[in-house]
Short mmCIF file of C-alpha atoms in Angstrom, two decimals:
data_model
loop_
_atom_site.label_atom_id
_atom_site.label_comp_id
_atom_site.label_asym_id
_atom_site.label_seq_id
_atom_site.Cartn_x
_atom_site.Cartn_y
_atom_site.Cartn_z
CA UNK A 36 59.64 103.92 85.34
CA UNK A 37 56.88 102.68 82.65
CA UNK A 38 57.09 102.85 79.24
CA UNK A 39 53.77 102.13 77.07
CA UNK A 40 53.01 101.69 73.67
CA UNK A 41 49.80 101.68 72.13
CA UNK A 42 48.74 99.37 69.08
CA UNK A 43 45.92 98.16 67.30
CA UNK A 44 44.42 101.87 66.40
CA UNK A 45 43.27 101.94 62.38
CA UNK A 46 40.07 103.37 60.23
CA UNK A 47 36.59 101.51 60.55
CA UNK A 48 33.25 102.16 59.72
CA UNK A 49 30.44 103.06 62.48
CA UNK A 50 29.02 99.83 63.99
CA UNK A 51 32.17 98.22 63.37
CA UNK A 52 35.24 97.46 66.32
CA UNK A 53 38.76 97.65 67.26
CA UNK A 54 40.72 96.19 69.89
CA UNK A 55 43.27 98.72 71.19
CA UNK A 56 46.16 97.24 73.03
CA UNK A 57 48.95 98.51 75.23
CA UNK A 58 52.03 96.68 76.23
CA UNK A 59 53.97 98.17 79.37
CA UNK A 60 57.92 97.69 80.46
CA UNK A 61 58.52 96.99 83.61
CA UNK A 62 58.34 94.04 86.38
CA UNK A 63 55.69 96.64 88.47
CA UNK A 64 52.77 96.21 86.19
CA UNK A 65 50.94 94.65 89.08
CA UNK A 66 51.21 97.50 90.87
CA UNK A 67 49.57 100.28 88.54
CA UNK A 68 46.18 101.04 87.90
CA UNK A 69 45.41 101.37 83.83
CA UNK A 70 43.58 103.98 81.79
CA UNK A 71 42.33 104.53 78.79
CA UNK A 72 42.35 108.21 77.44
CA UNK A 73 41.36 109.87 74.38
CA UNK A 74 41.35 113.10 72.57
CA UNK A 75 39.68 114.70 69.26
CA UNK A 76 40.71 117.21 67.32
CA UNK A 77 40.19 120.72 69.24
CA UNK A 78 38.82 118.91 72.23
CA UNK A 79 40.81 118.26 75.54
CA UNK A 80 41.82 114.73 76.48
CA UNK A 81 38.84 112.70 77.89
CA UNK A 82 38.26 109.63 80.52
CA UNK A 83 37.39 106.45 78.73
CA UNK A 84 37.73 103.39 80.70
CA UNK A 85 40.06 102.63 83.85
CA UNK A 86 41.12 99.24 85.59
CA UNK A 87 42.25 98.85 89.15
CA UNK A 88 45.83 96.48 89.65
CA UNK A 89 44.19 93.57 89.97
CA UNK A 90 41.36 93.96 87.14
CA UNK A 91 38.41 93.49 89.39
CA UNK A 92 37.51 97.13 88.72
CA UNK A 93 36.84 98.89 85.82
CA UNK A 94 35.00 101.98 85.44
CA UNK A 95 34.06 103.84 82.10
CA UNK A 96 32.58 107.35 80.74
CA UNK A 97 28.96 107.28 80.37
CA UNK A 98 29.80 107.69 76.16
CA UNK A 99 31.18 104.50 75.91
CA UNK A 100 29.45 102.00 78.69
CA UNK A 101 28.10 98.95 77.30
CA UNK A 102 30.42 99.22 73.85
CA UNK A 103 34.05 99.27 75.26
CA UNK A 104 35.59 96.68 77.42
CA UNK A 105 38.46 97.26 79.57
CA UNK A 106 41.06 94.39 80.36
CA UNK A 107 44.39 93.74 81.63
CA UNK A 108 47.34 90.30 81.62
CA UNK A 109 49.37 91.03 84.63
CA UNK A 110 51.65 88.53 83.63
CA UNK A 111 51.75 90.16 79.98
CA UNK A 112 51.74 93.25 81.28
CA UNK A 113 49.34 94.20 78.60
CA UNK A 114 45.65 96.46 78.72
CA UNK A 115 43.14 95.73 76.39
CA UNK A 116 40.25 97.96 75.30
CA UNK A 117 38.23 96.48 73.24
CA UNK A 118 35.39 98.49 71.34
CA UNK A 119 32.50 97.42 69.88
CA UNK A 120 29.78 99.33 67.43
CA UNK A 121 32.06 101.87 67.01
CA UNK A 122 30.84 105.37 66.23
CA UNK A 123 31.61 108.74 64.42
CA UNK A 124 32.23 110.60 67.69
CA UNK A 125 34.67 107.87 69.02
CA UNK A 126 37.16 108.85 66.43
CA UNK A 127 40.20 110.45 68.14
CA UNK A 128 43.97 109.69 69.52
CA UNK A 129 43.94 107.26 72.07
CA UNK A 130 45.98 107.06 74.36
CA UNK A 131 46.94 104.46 77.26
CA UNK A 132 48.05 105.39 80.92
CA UNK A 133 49.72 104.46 84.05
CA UNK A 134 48.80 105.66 87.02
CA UNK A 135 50.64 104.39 90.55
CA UNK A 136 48.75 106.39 92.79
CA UNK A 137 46.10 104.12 95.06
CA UNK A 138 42.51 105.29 96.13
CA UNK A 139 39.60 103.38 97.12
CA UNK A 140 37.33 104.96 94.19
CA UNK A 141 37.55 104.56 91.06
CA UNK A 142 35.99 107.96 90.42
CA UNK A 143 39.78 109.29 90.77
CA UNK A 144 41.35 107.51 87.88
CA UNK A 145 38.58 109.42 85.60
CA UNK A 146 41.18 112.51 86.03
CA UNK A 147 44.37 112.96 83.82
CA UNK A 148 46.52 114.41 86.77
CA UNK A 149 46.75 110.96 88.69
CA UNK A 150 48.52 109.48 85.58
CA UNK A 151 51.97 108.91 85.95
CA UNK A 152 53.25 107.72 82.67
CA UNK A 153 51.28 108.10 78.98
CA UNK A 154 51.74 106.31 76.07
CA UNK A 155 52.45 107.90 72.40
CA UNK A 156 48.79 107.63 71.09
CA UNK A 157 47.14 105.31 68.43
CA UNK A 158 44.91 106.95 66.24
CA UNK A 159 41.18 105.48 65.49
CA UNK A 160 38.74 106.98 62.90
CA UNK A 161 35.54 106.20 62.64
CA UNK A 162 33.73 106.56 59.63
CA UNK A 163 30.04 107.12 59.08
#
């Protein structure tokens, strides 16, 4: 079993950025791939970013390519998302997961029903 919590969430102003971090139990952190979920009031939980076990994958929504980086320490069984010129419509819960399952494309991890274990949320607001 994982357990994740989620840090580094806070209120910023648009253009400005965050680094989200999530720290996982467990000597298996090798052996999951990592996402990055988030969800705004009234709206259902959306893709953000996912990393494959190693970390030479990532893969991200279209809404967030080129401003949010993805990144994982194995051997601090940590994820990292960092995100840069923040905007009004980023601000929501976000929320790491943990996903054991393995499949060749990334396009899978995009989809909250592959995640095994979720984190408790860390909420970011955005301000304009």
């Amino acid at each position: 079993q994982v357990q994740l919590v989620e840090s580094g969430g806070g209120a910023v102003q648009a253009g400005g950025s965050l680094r989200l971090s999530c720290a996982a139990s467990g000597r298996t952190f090798s052996m999951y791939t990592m996402g990055w979920f988030r969800q705004a009031p009234g709206k259902e939980r959306e893709f953000v970013a996912t990393i494959r076990r190693s970390g030479d994958s990532t893969l991200y929504a279209d809404s967030v390519k080129g401003r949010f980086t993805i990144s994982r320490d194995n051997a601090k069984n940590t994820v990292v998302l960092q995100m840069n010129s923040l905007k009004p419509e980023d601000t929501a819960v976000y929320y790491c997961a943990a996903s054991s399952l393995y499949y060749t494309s990334n396009s899978y991890y995009t989809s909250r029903s592959i995640y095994d274990y979720w984190g408790q949320g860390t909420q970011v607001t955005v301000s304009s």
